[in-house]
N, CA, C and O of each residue as an XYZ file, in Angstrom:
840
protein
N     -35.135     49.069   -104.245
C     -34.569     49.304   -102.802
C     -33.258     48.655   -102.828
O     -33.175     47.498   -103.242
N     -32.220     49.296   -102.422
C     -30.839     48.536   -102.178
C     -30.967     47.526   -101.056
O     -31.948     47.507   -100.313
N     -30.017     46.746   -100.962
C     -29.744     45.636   -100.082
C     -29.873     46.290    -98.458
O     -30.543     45.795    -97.552
N     -28.987     47.606    -98.380
C     -28.891     48.095    -97.188
C     -30.288     48.645    -96.845
O     -30.580     48.584    -95.650
N     -31.246     49.198    -97.722
C     -32.396     49.777    -97.380
C     -33.363     48.838    -96.875
O     -34.101     49.036    -95.910
N     -33.303     47.609    -97.722
C     -34.272     46.329    -97.313
C     -33.911     45.866    -96.052
O     -34.791     45.372    -95.348
N     -32.548     45.955    -95.566
C     -32.040     45.357    -94.320
C     -32.484     46.206    -93.218
O     -32.945     45.713    -92.189
N     -32.371     47.380    -93.383
C     -32.914     48.463    -92.380
C     -34.451     48.472    -92.209
O     -34.998     48.589    -91.113
N     -35.097     48.341    -93.379
C     -36.446     48.229    -93.104
C     -37.017     47.099    -92.315
O     -37.850     47.326    -91.438
N     -36.589     45.837    -92.599
C     -36.688     44.645    -91.932
C     -36.286     44.683    -90.405
O     -37.044     44.281    -89.521
N     -35.093     45.174    -90.184
C     -34.680     45.302    -88.776
C     -35.511     46.405    -88.014
O     -35.696     46.202    -86.814
N     -36.010     47.501    -88.553
C     -36.823     48.415    -87.810
C     -38.229     47.704    -87.469
O     -38.683     47.822    -86.331
N     -38.902     46.988    -88.424
C     -39.953     46.195    -88.267
C     -39.781     45.207    -87.008
O     -40.523     45.182    -86.026
N     -38.794     44.501    -87.205
C     -38.468     43.439    -86.178
C     -38.322     44.112    -84.767
O     -38.841     43.542    -83.807
N     -37.730     45.143    -84.609
C     -37.286     45.916    -83.435
C     -38.794     46.306    -82.918
O     -38.977     46.142    -81.712
N     -39.770     46.747    -83.604
C     -40.978     47.141    -82.986
C     -41.730     45.869    -82.461
O     -42.315     45.859    -81.378
N     -41.671     44.849    -83.271
C     -42.218     43.453    -82.695
C     -41.557     43.028    -81.397
O     -42.234     42.726    -80.414
N     -40.203     43.006    -81.400
C     -39.565     42.402    -80.226
C     -39.905     43.448    -78.970
O     -39.956     42.988    -77.829
N     -40.111     44.708    -79.184
C     -40.471     45.537    -77.953
C     -41.826     45.444    -77.428
O     -42.121     45.930    -76.337
N     -42.676     44.822    -78.188
C     -44.124     44.661    -77.827
C     -44.253     43.444    -76.710
O     -43.745     42.342    -76.915
N     -45.024     43.782    -75.451
C     -45.108     42.824    -74.370
C     -45.431     41.451    -74.828
O     -46.132     41.311    -75.829
N     -44.985     40.446    -74.189
C     -45.342     39.167    -74.409
C     -44.636     38.380    -73.517
O     -43.945     38.909    -72.646
N     -44.759     36.738    -73.671
C     -43.925     35.901    -72.919
C     -42.553     36.110    -72.793
O     -42.065     36.018    -71.666
N     -41.752     36.410    -73.871
C     -40.436     36.606    -73.819
C     -39.971     37.838    -72.824
O     -38.981     37.751    -72.098
N     -40.744     38.885    -72.889
C     -40.612     39.945    -72.008
C     -40.707     39.462    -70.540
O     -39.839     39.760    -69.719
N     -41.623     38.823    -70.281
C     -42.028     38.152    -69.011
C     -40.801     37.376    -68.302
O     -40.350     37.551    -67.170
N     -40.394     36.468    -69.302
C     -39.315     35.404    -68.878
C     -37.918     36.224    -68.690
O     -37.254     36.009    -67.677
N     -37.482     37.138    -69.639
C     -36.387     37.706    -69.444
C     -36.373     38.701    -68.193
O     -35.419     38.711    -67.416
N     -37.332     39.425    -68.059
C     -37.322     40.324    -66.735
C     -37.291     39.553    -65.510
O     -36.607     39.939    -64.562
N     -37.981     38.494    -65.458
C     -38.101     37.735    -64.226
C     -36.694     37.136    -63.909
O     -36.175     37.210    -62.795
N     -36.146     36.553    -64.963
C     -34.898     35.996    -64.781
C     -33.926     36.891    -64.312
O     -33.224     36.582    -63.349
N     -33.808     37.977    -64.892
C     -32.731     39.117    -64.493
C     -33.045     39.547    -63.044
O     -32.159     39.714    -62.206
N     -34.369     39.717    -62.800
C     -34.429     40.296    -61.479
C     -34.464     39.384    -60.384
O     -34.389     39.788    -59.223
N     -34.593     37.966    -60.733
C     -34.694     36.960    -59.509
C     -33.375     36.200    -59.446
O     -33.042     35.590    -58.430
N     -32.664     36.243    -60.495
C     -31.328     35.506    -60.362
C     -30.176     36.385    -60.509
O     -29.706     36.768    -59.438
N     -29.592     36.810    -61.590
C     -28.665     37.755    -61.685
C     -28.564     38.542    -62.932
O     -29.333     38.229    -63.841
N     -27.744     39.504    -63.115
C     -27.639     40.244    -64.442
C     -27.025     39.289    -65.460
O     -27.388     39.471    -66.622
N     -26.090     38.222    -65.210
C     -25.437     37.480    -66.177
C     -26.545     36.536    -66.628
O     -26.603     36.198    -67.810
N     -27.439     36.092    -65.716
C     -28.576     35.093    -66.296
C     -29.377     35.939    -67.109
O     -29.718     35.469    -68.194
N     -29.787     37.195    -66.788
C     -30.539     38.126    -67.643
C     -30.056     38.186    -68.912
O     -30.796     38.097    -69.892
N     -28.532     38.372    -69.001
C     -28.012     38.516    -70.436
C     -28.020     37.133    -71.091
O     -28.257     36.990    -72.290
N     -27.772     36.195    -70.322
C     -27.930     34.852    -70.977
C     -29.208     34.508    -71.554
O     -29.229     33.839    -72.587
N     -30.396     34.934    -70.942
C     -31.541     34.821    -71.536
C     -31.876     35.709    -72.767
O     -32.650     35.349    -73.655
N     -31.201     36.946    -72.742
C     -31.204     37.693    -73.918
C     -30.528     37.071    -75.019
O     -30.928     37.408    -76.134
N     -29.641     36.278    -74.961
C     -28.855     35.662    -75.938
C     -29.839     34.488    -76.343
O     -30.008     34.191    -77.525
N     -30.420     33.897    -75.399
C     -31.411     32.697    -75.740
C     -32.525     33.375    -76.837
O     -32.818     32.817    -77.894
N     -32.980     34.422    -76.483
C     -33.970     35.120    -77.338
C     -33.390     35.441    -78.642
O     -34.107     35.254    -79.625
N     -32.306     35.855    -78.795
C     -31.534     36.123    -79.835
C     -31.368     34.877    -80.721
O     -31.492     34.937    -81.945
N     -31.091     33.776    -80.073
C     -30.805     32.553    -80.756
C     -31.937     32.067    -81.162
O     -31.852     31.420    -82.206
N     -33.201     32.176    -80.594
C     -34.404     31.678    -81.048
C     -35.050     32.360    -82.337
O     -35.743     31.811    -83.193
N     -34.626     33.777    -82.258
C     -34.981     34.548    -83.393
C     -34.283     34.193    -84.718
O     -34.877     34.251    -85.794
N     -33.003     33.823    -84.595
C     -32.181     33.357    -85.713
C     -32.564     32.060    -86.213
O     -32.488     31.823    -87.419
N     -33.010     31.118    -85.304
C     -33.656     29.808    -85.571
C     -34.935     30.183    -86.677
O     -35.005     29.675    -87.796
N     -35.867     31.115    -86.161
C     -37.059     31.446    -86.754
C     -36.936     32.017    -88.079
O     -37.676     31.716    -89.016
N     -35.828     32.985    -88.145
C     -35.459     33.680    -89.364
C     -34.854     32.664    -90.371
O     -35.170     32.728    -91.559
N     -33.982     31.720    -89.908
C     -33.527     30.688    -90.803
C     -34.548     29.787    -91.409
O     -34.479     29.422    -92.582
N     -35.500     29.434    -90.588
C     -36.697     28.576    -91.191
C     -37.430     29.264    -92.040
O     -37.813     28.689    -93.059
N     -37.784     30.635    -91.809
C     -38.521     31.361    -92.721
C     -37.908     31.562    -94.080
O     -38.609     31.556    -95.092
N     -36.500     31.754    -94.115
C     -35.759     31.948    -95.250
C     -35.765     30.476    -96.089
O     -35.749     30.374    -97.316
N     -35.788     29.578    -95.302
C     -35.918     28.101    -95.837
C     -37.226     27.728    -96.341
O     -37.403     26.736    -97.049
N     -38.117     28.502    -95.984
C     -39.488     28.058    -96.679
C     -40.393     27.126    -95.875
O     -41.308     26.460    -96.359
N     -40.024     27.157    -94.559
C     -40.930     26.221    -93.598
C     -42.414     26.770    -93.686
O     -43.370     26.001    -93.586
N     -42.553     28.025    -93.864
C     -43.790     28.646    -93.642
C     -44.622     27.941    -94.716
O     -45.780     27.636    -94.431
N     -44.125     27.655    -95.941
C     -44.969     26.974    -97.131
C     -45.558     25.554    -96.565
O     -46.661     25.059    -96.797
N     -44.521     25.060    -95.775
C     -44.623     23.464    -95.439
C     -45.971     23.673    -94.305
O     -46.954     22.935    -94.376
N     -45.874     24.612    -93.426
C     -47.006     24.825    -92.365
C     -48.190     25.294    -92.954
O     -49.251     25.012    -92.397
N     -48.194     25.930    -93.937
C     -49.529     26.226    -94.877
C     -50.073     25.140    -95.518
O     -51.275     25.095    -95.780
N     -49.156     24.090    -95.848
C     -49.582     22.959    -96.659
C     -50.176     21.962    -95.587
O     -51.254     21.379    -95.699
N     -49.398     21.876    -94.653
C     -49.793     20.718    -93.546
C     -50.299     21.590    -92.285
O     -49.517     22.022    -91.438
N     -51.742     21.807    -92.255
C     -52.364     22.722    -91.229
C     -52.125     21.981    -89.762
O     -52.029     22.578    -88.690
N     -52.065     20.798    -89.922
C     -52.087     19.900    -88.719
C     -50.804     20.180    -87.858
O     -50.819     20.234    -86.629
N     -49.706     20.350    -88.635
C     -48.446     20.554    -88.041
C     -48.386     21.927    -87.364
O     -47.772     22.060    -86.306
N     -48.981     22.896    -87.927
C     -48.954     24.448    -87.412
C     -49.859     24.263    -86.169
O     -49.538     24.854    -85.138
N     -51.009     23.456    -86.192
C     -51.727     23.246    -84.859
C     -51.022     22.748    -83.726
O     -50.991     23.213    -82.587
N     -50.403     21.639    -84.240
C     -49.551     20.879    -83.228
C     -48.441     21.755    -82.596
O     -48.165     21.634    -81.402
N     -47.773     22.685    -83.444
C     -46.758     23.609    -82.796
C     -47.404     24.390    -81.893
O     -46.887     24.568    -80.790
N     -48.617     24.969    -82.217
C     -49.350     25.909    -81.202
C     -49.576     25.252    -79.946
O     -49.390     25.803    -78.861
N     -49.995     24.023    -80.099
C     -50.462     23.507    -78.882
C     -49.456     23.058    -77.954
O     -49.640     23.011    -76.738
N     -48.252     22.686    -78.616
C     -47.030     22.429    -77.799
C     -46.404     23.588    -77.194
O     -45.965     23.584    -76.044
N     -46.360     24.751    -78.119
C     -46.020     25.976    -77.550
C     -46.730     26.482    -76.327
O     -46.118     26.935    -75.360
N     -48.145     26.385    -76.401
C     -49.165     26.889    -75.290
C     -48.805     25.949    -74.076
O     -48.659     26.396    -72.938
N     -48.682     24.707    -74.376
C     -48.274     23.854    -73.129
C     -47.055     24.154    -72.511
O     -46.997     24.055    -71.286
N     -45.962     24.541    -73.218
C     -44.697     24.849    -72.510
C     -44.977     26.119    -71.828
O     -44.473     26.206    -70.708
N     -45.677     27.149    -72.248
C     -45.939     28.349    -71.625
C     -46.640     28.147    -70.315
O     -46.319     28.781    -69.310
N     -47.691     27.174    -70.339
C     -48.474     26.761    -69.095
C     -47.570     26.175    -68.033
O     -47.623     26.482    -66.841
N     -46.743     25.312    -68.568
C     -45.812     24.728    -67.705
C     -44.731     25.730    -66.966
O     -44.399     25.599    -65.788
N     -44.312     26.595    -67.716
C     -43.720     27.814    -66.934
C     -44.529     28.422    -65.932
O     -44.108     28.582    -64.787
N     -45.766     28.799    -66.332
C     -46.613     29.557    -65.514
C     -46.742     28.651    -64.132
O     -46.419     29.176    -63.066
N     -47.187     27.372    -64.164
C     -47.282     26.443    -63.174
C     -45.932     26.603    -62.031
O     -45.973     26.731    -60.807
N     -44.944     26.548    -62.814
C     -43.542     26.560    -62.055
C     -43.473     27.837    -61.416
O     -43.210     27.873    -60.214
N     -43.685     28.950    -62.094
C     -43.760     30.123    -61.305
C     -44.776     30.327    -60.207
O     -44.489     30.995    -59.214
N     -45.819     29.830    -60.346
C     -46.834     29.933    -59.292
C     -46.417     29.113    -58.082
O     -46.500     29.585    -56.948
N     -45.949     27.833    -58.333
C     -45.516     27.033    -57.241
C     -44.437     27.631    -56.393
O     -44.445     27.518    -55.167
N     -43.424     28.327    -57.117
C     -42.167     29.026    -56.420
C     -42.549     30.136    -55.916
O     -41.635     30.687    -55.302
N     -43.837     30.883    -55.918
C     -43.982     32.229    -55.497
C     -43.783     32.416    -54.016
O     -43.189     33.386    -53.543
N     -44.340     31.382    -53.268
C     -44.088     31.466    -51.991
C     -42.798     31.017    -51.345
O     -42.692     30.930    -50.122
N     -41.926     30.765    -52.095
C     -40.690     30.126    -51.568
C     -39.625     31.257    -51.587
O     -39.524     31.961    -52.592
N     -38.818     31.453    -50.489
C     -37.719     32.654    -50.545
C     -36.741     32.368    -51.663
O     -36.443     31.252    -52.088
N     -36.302     33.494    -52.064
C     -35.110     33.220    -53.282
C     -33.967     33.316    -52.605
O     -33.888     34.052    -51.622
N     -32.866     32.536    -53.074
C     -31.607     32.658    -52.689
C     -30.698     33.205    -53.768
O     -30.215     32.490    -54.646
N     -30.500     34.432    -53.667
C     -29.833     35.157    -54.858
C     -28.327     34.689    -54.996
O     -27.734     34.672    -56.075
N     -27.711     34.268    -53.648
C     -26.323     33.950    -53.884
C     -26.088     32.470    -54.761
O     -25.181     32.278    -55.570
N     -27.088     31.551    -54.397
C     -27.065     30.483    -55.231
C     -27.200     30.721    -56.735
O     -26.520     30.143    -57.583
N     -28.151     31.637    -56.980
C     -28.408     31.976    -58.377
C     -27.267     32.702    -59.101
O     -27.071     32.530    -60.304
N     -26.648     33.375    -58.475
C     -25.576     34.359    -59.148
C     -24.325     33.248    -59.291
O     -23.646     33.206    -60.317
N     -24.097     32.356    -58.158
C     -22.880     31.692    -58.210
C     -22.820     30.380    -58.843
O     -21.771     29.781    -59.078
N     -24.110     29.919    -59.133
C     -24.364     28.582    -59.826
C     -23.817     28.511    -61.221
O     -24.251     29.237    -62.115
N     -22.919     27.686    -61.391
C     -22.144     27.636    -62.948
C     -23.247     27.306    -63.884
O     -23.261     27.887    -64.970
N     -24.184     26.436    -63.594
C     -25.162     26.008    -64.631
C     -26.456     26.979    -64.927
O     -27.264     26.837    -65.845
N     -26.448     28.106    -63.815
C     -27.532     29.014    -63.924
C     -27.668     29.735    -65.306
O     -28.789     29.778    -65.813
N     -26.637     30.287    -65.932
C     -26.653     30.943    -67.132
C     -27.031     30.235    -68.243
O     -27.637     30.810    -69.147
N     -26.723     28.906    -68.318
C     -27.031     27.975    -69.514
C     -28.557     27.564    -69.341
O     -29.262     27.322    -70.320
N     -29.025     27.497    -68.024
C     -30.466     27.074    -67.861
C     -31.230     28.407    -68.144
O     -32.333     28.284    -68.677
N     -30.851     29.477    -67.898
C     -31.566     30.644    -68.246
C     -31.663     30.990    -69.811
O     -32.618     31.561    -70.338
N     -30.340     30.480    -70.548
C     -30.457     30.692    -71.920
C     -31.290     29.724    -72.515
O     -31.956     30.046    -73.500
N     -31.354     28.407    -71.984
C     -32.198     27.384    -72.430
C     -33.799     27.816    -72.281
O     -34.594     27.644    -73.205
N     -34.113     28.309    -71.197
C     -35.453     28.761    -70.701
C     -35.984     29.780    -71.802
O     -37.084     29.746    -72.353
N     -35.001     30.653    -71.989
C     -35.480     31.790    -73.020
C     -35.428     31.272    -74.260
O     -36.288     31.750    -75.001
N     -34.685     30.418    -74.781
C     -34.715     29.958    -76.064
C     -35.774     29.068    -76.415
O     -36.185     29.051    -77.575
N     -36.364     28.166    -75.347
C     -37.549     27.471    -75.635
C     -38.843     28.205    -75.631
O     -39.844     27.805    -76.225
N     -38.760     29.477    -74.817
C     -39.790     30.506    -74.914
C     -39.951     30.936    -76.104
O     -41.018     30.762    -76.693
N     -38.962     31.544    -76.631
C     -38.862     32.271    -77.822
C     -39.530     31.182    -78.950
O     -40.401     31.588    -79.719
N     -39.095     29.878    -78.989
C     -39.490     28.894    -79.923
C     -41.032     28.395    -79.743
O     -41.570     27.681    -80.589
N     -41.653     28.814    -78.627
C     -42.809     28.070    -78.222
C     -44.071     28.786    -78.924
O     -45.197     28.305    -78.796
N     -43.849     29.885    -79.625
C     -44.817     30.581    -80.378
C     -44.609     30.592    -81.980
O     -43.931     31.455    -82.538
N     -45.218     29.615    -82.614
C     -44.905     29.388    -84.084
C     -45.480     30.560    -84.923
O     -45.253     30.642    -86.130
N     -46.226     31.460    -84.252
C     -46.695     32.629    -84.981
C     -45.518     33.529    -85.316
O     -45.599     34.273    -86.294
N     -44.499     33.502    -84.606
C     -43.169     34.214    -84.734
C     -42.573     33.969    -86.165
O     -42.073     34.868    -86.841
N     -42.672     32.743    -86.530
C     -42.007     32.306    -87.879
C     -42.955     33.043    -88.941
O     -42.457     33.646    -89.892
N     -44.330     32.972    -88.744
C     -45.142     33.708    -89.786
C     -44.757     35.196    -89.917
O     -44.701     35.750    -91.015
N     -44.517     35.767    -88.850
C     -44.158     37.388    -88.845
C     -42.935     37.533    -89.658
O     -42.903     38.417    -90.514
N     -41.853     36.695    -89.461
C     -40.755     36.773    -90.183
C     -40.799     36.469    -91.596
O     -40.143     37.115    -92.412
N     -41.717     35.294    -91.976
C     -41.880     35.117    -93.404
C     -42.681     36.234    -94.022
O     -42.385     36.690    -95.126
N     -43.691     36.670    -93.312
C     -44.419     37.980    -93.919
C     -43.553     39.102    -94.171
O     -43.651     39.723    -95.229
N     -42.734     39.406    -93.311
C     -41.735     40.603    -93.596
C     -40.736     40.177    -94.556
O     -40.311     41.054    -95.308
N     -40.265     38.968    -94.683
C     -39.351     38.605    -95.756
C     -39.924     38.415    -97.094
O     -39.217     38.472    -98.100
N     -41.357     38.160    -97.138
C     -41.955     38.168    -98.417
C     -42.242     39.468    -98.971
O     -42.205     39.668   -100.185
N     -42.556     40.450    -98.038
C     -43.085     41.723    -98.408
C     -41.785     42.509    -98.865
O     -41.858     43.240    -99.853
N     -40.650     42.380    -98.195
C     -39.534     43.308    -98.487
C     -38.469     42.668    -99.336
O     -37.815     43.301   -100.164
N     -38.319     41.332    -99.082
C     -37.145     40.885    -99.924
C     -37.403     40.633   -101.426
O     -38.535     40.345   -101.815
N     -36.385     40.740   -102.245
C     -36.548     40.514   -103.708
C     -36.644     38.971   -104.016
O     -36.181     38.122   -103.253
N     -37.299     38.676   -105.227
C     -37.472     37.268   -105.385
C     -36.233     36.485   -105.419
O     -36.273     35.304   -105.074
N     -35.075     37.055   -105.821
C     -33.769     36.407   -105.764
C     -32.963     37.258   -104.673
O     -32.456     38.363   -104.870
N     -32.947     36.564   -103.547
C     -32.146     37.282   -102.390
C     -30.715     37.378   -102.472
O     -30.131     36.294   -102.478
N     -30.014     38.409   -102.535
C     -28.617     38.626   -102.726
C     -27.798     37.828   -101.498
O     -28.285     37.691   -100.376
N     -26.705     37.411   -101.819
C     -25.994     36.637   -100.817
C     -25.574     37.394    -99.494
O     -25.369     36.831    -98.418
N     -25.471     38.819    -99.740
C     -25.080     39.589    -98.629
C     -26.166     39.679    -97.789
O     -25.924     39.668    -96.582
N     -27.448     39.778    -98.198
C     -28.720     39.847    -97.453
C     -28.870     38.455    -96.496
O     -29.202     38.440    -95.310
N     -28.570     37.422    -97.248
C     -28.768     35.913    -96.458
C     -27.788     35.923    -95.397
O     -28.098     35.435    -94.311
N     -26.496     36.485    -95.604
C     -25.650     36.558    -94.534
C     -26.154     37.420    -93.328
O     -26.270     37.010    -92.173
N     -26.448     38.740    -93.802
C     -26.669     39.782    -92.834
C     -27.958     39.623    -92.185
O     -28.039     40.257    -91.133
N     -28.940     38.988    -92.495
C     -30.247     38.904    -92.007
C     -30.299     38.095    -90.617
O     -30.774     38.622    -89.611
N     -29.793     36.810    -90.616
C     -29.498     36.451    -89.244
C     -28.702     36.901    -88.256
O     -28.954     36.738    -87.062
N     -27.532     37.589    -88.781
C     -26.877     38.472    -87.635
C     -27.775     39.667    -87.305
O     -27.784     40.008    -86.123
N     -28.518     40.342    -88.153
C     -29.370     41.428    -87.578
C     -30.241     41.141    -86.697
O     -30.393     41.746    -85.635
N     -31.088     39.866    -87.217
C     -31.955     39.477    -86.243
C     -31.646     39.129    -84.863
O     -32.370     39.393    -83.904
N     -30.405     38.454    -84.814
C     -29.752     38.274    -83.367
C     -29.516     39.495    -82.703
O     -29.641     39.539    -81.479
N     -29.167     40.564    -83.396
C     -28.744     41.880    -82.817
C     -29.792     42.513    -82.133
O     -29.727     42.853    -80.952
N     -30.876     42.692    -82.964
C     -32.266     43.131    -82.622
C     -32.796     42.360    -81.386
O     -32.943     43.005    -80.348
N     -33.076     41.126    -81.401
C     -33.624     40.331    -80.375
C     -32.690     40.351    -79.187
O     -33.165     40.838    -78.161
N     -31.610     39.967    -79.148
C     -30.667     39.928    -77.948
C     -30.409     41.367    -77.461
O     -30.296     41.599    -76.258
N     -30.308     42.414    -78.474
C     -29.957     43.739    -77.933
C     -31.131     44.292    -77.162
O     -30.953     44.902    -76.107
N     -32.465     44.065    -77.732
C     -33.507     44.705    -77.060
C     -33.669     43.974    -75.552
O     -33.973     44.643    -74.564
N     -33.455     42.678    -75.496
C     -33.711     41.696    -74.172
C     -32.436     42.049    -73.348
O     -32.529     41.982    -72.123
N     -31.325     42.396    -73.878
C     -30.195     42.918    -72.970
C     -30.443     44.135    -72.334
O     -30.036     44.290    -71.182
N     -31.054     45.028    -72.917
C     -31.510     46.294    -72.263
C     -32.540     45.938    -71.151
O     -32.456     46.572    -70.099
N     -33.490     44.996    -71.278
C     -34.436     44.653    -70.384
C     -33.760     44.069    -69.234
O     -33.952     44.485    -68.091
N     -32.910     43.038    -69.540
C     -32.207     42.330    -68.406
C     -31.399     43.367    -67.628
O     -31.427     43.331    -66.398
N     -30.683     44.285    -68.269
C     -29.807     45.323    -67.505
C     -30.693     46.219    -66.487
O     -30.393     46.576    -65.348
N     -31.853     46.477    -67.215
C     -32.845     47.239    -66.386
C     -33.413     46.698    -65.165
O     -33.530     47.275    -64.085
N     -33.768     45.458    -65.490
C     -34.572     44.771    -64.362
C     -33.428     44.054    -63.243
O     -33.857     43.597    -62.183
N     -32.230     44.011    -63.509
C     -31.436     43.443    -62.703
C     -30.673     44.523    -61.840
O     -29.733     44.222    -61.105
N     -31.086     45.613    -61.968
C     -30.606     46.833    -61.160
C     -31.148     46.859    -59.687
O     -32.192     46.301    -59.350
N     -30.415     47.491    -58.938
C     -30.738     47.352    -57.335
C     -32.126     47.697    -57.125
O     -32.811     46.876    -56.515
N     -32.703     48.858    -57.560
C     -34.117     49.072    -57.204
C     -35.154     48.060    -57.718
O     -35.966     47.566    -56.936
N     -35.136     47.768    -58.936
C     -36.117     46.708    -59.260
C     -36.139     45.301    -58.547
O     -37.150     44.627    -58.348
N     -34.794     44.962    -58.183
C     -34.572     43.833    -57.404
C     -35.153     43.937    -56.064
O     -35.972     43.139    -55.608
N     -34.659     45.024    -55.421
C     -35.276     45.459    -54.039
C     -36.792     45.159    -54.007
O     -37.309     44.423    -53.166
N     -37.471     45.805    -55.013
C     -38.892     45.804    -55.308
C     -39.343     44.223    -55.290
O     -40.285     43.821    -54.606
N     -38.628     43.474    -56.043
C     -39.059     42.072    -56.173
C     -38.975     41.383    -55.088
O     -39.935     40.675    -54.783
N     -37.808     41.427    -54.246
C     -37.646     40.865    -52.992
C     -38.757     41.199    -52.087
O     -39.156     40.305    -51.341
N     -39.351     42.439    -52.042
C     -40.282     42.836    -51.101
C     -41.484     42.235    -51.530
O     -42.180     41.777    -50.625
N     -41.928     42.115    -52.761
C     -43.181     41.756    -53.239
C     -43.176     40.390    -54.145
O     -44.003     40.170    -55.030
N     -42.194     39.580    -53.807
C     -42.175     38.460    -54.642
C     -43.190     37.581    -54.854
O     -43.371     37.087    -55.966
N     -43.981     37.291    -53.764
C     -45.210     36.497    -54.057
C     -46.218     37.053    -55.078
O     -46.603     36.361    -56.020
N     -46.639     38.315    -54.876
C     -47.493     39.053    -55.685
C     -46.874     39.057    -57.139
O     -47.481     38.538    -58.077
N     -45.665     39.652    -57.287
C     -44.959     39.562    -58.622
C     -45.013     38.280    -59.398
O     -45.423     38.189    -60.555
N     -44.531     37.232    -58.608
C     -44.482     35.955    -59.278
C     -45.840     35.434    -59.649
O     -45.976     34.914    -60.757
N     -46.941     35.532    -58.756
C     -48.219     35.185    -59.305
C     -48.916     35.973    -60.345
O     -49.787     35.511    -61.082
N     -48.474     37.206    -60.362
C     -48.850     38.076    -61.639
C     -48.259     37.710    -62.883
O     -48.911     37.773    -63.926
N     -46.949     37.294    -62.846
C     -46.107     36.903    -63.937
C     -46.824     35.454    -64.319
O     -47.082     35.221    -65.500
N     -47.059     34.728    -63.539
C     -47.721     33.323    -63.793
C     -48.927     33.398    -64.524
O     -49.188     32.704    -65.506
N     -49.848     34.487    -63.888
C     -51.114     34.628    -64.497
C     -51.017     35.063    -65.959
O     -51.780     34.604    -66.809
N     -50.031     35.987    -66.244
C     -49.793     36.485    -67.483
C     -49.308     35.326    -68.385
O     -49.816     35.138    -69.491
N     -48.401     34.618    -67.934
C     -47.687     33.474    -68.881
C     -48.915     32.443    -69.185
O     -49.130     31.966    -70.299
N     -49.611     32.203    -68.126
C     -50.788     31.047    -68.233
C     -51.659     31.694    -69.215
O     -52.076     30.927    -70.083
N     -52.051     32.953    -69.299
C     -52.959     33.609    -70.144
C     -52.522     33.574    -71.518
O     -53.319     33.464    -72.449
N     -51.281     33.663    -71.664
C     -50.692     33.613    -73.001
C     -50.640     32.253    -73.600
O     -50.853     32.025    -74.791
N     -50.342     31.362    -72.698
C     -50.353     29.893    -73.318
C     -51.655     29.312    -73.475
O     -51.779     28.396    -74.288
N     -52.750     29.754    -72.745
C     -54.176     29.530    -73.059
C     -54.607     30.009    -74.377
O     -55.274     29.369    -75.189
N     -54.151     31.217    -74.506
C     -54.475     31.908    -75.729
C     -53.911     31.175    -76.991
O     -54.606     31.084    -78.003
N     -52.741     30.691    -76.931
C     -52.094     30.015    -77.889
C     -52.604     28.628    -78.189
O     -52.529     28.165    -79.328
N     -53.122     27.963    -77.180
C     -53.737     26.595    -77.254
C     -55.056     26.650    -77.859
O     -55.412     25.729    -78.594
N     -56.001     27.876    -77.568
C     -57.091     28.118    -78.046
C     -57.198     28.588    -79.579
O     -58.111     28.300    -80.353
N     -56.308     29.206    -79.792
C     -56.081     29.868    -81.162
C     -55.642     28.569    -82.115
O     -56.038     28.493    -83.278
N     -54.805     27.576    -81.524
C     -54.569     26.481    -82.218
C     -55.843     25.630    -82.503
O     -56.128     25.197    -83.619
N     -56.622     25.425    -81.309
C     -57.883     24.601    -81.574
C     -58.938     25.176    -82.523
O     -59.633     24.449    -83.232
N     -59.032     26.540    -82.506
C     -59.873     27.336    -83.371
C     -59.511     26.999    -84.837
O     -60.421     27.062    -85.663
N     -58.171     26.618    -85.270
C     -57.899     26.531    -86.576
C     -58.482     25.123    -86.916
O     -58.819     24.824    -88.062
N     -58.562     24.412    -86.021
C     -59.077     23.053    -86.443
C     -60.487     23.060    -86.832
O     -61.032     22.018    -87.197
């Protein structure tokens, strides 16, 4: 298979994975709907940056290290689950508080905060690097051409950031935001429950490895 064919195959598989519901979707959609469109796009870029980090680590062979030192993989799972629980608690605690959209839109630090929240959420699940490594191992040749080494991180960023930019644009529109403001308490508590459940599942899967 040519380099172009390999690249397209990997990107198609990653796009399907990116579109599956998970903590990343919850975080980006909530940021976009509760803060601003700019914040949502910053979060999308954070997801893209996190994907590039995982892709780079997979290409560098970190998965071999994780398989050799199982305790490190367990530790990463527990830390990631704890971070998701932390986000869940913060969302739940803020569910009853009225939102000030003007501050969210005009705050200079808000986009960077949204970027970092999304980046850390993306990096909180070490299973993602296993997905990347599995795809790379299955589709990449033993000696990876230089053009693929350069193109893969760019493609990963485009897929991750592109999908979540679509999510951000959709959820920052007028009607979703109006719905959110009308039912903020219920929506936030639902998002908190989903995020907390995902965090607990990650922690329990880490403990079961032991």
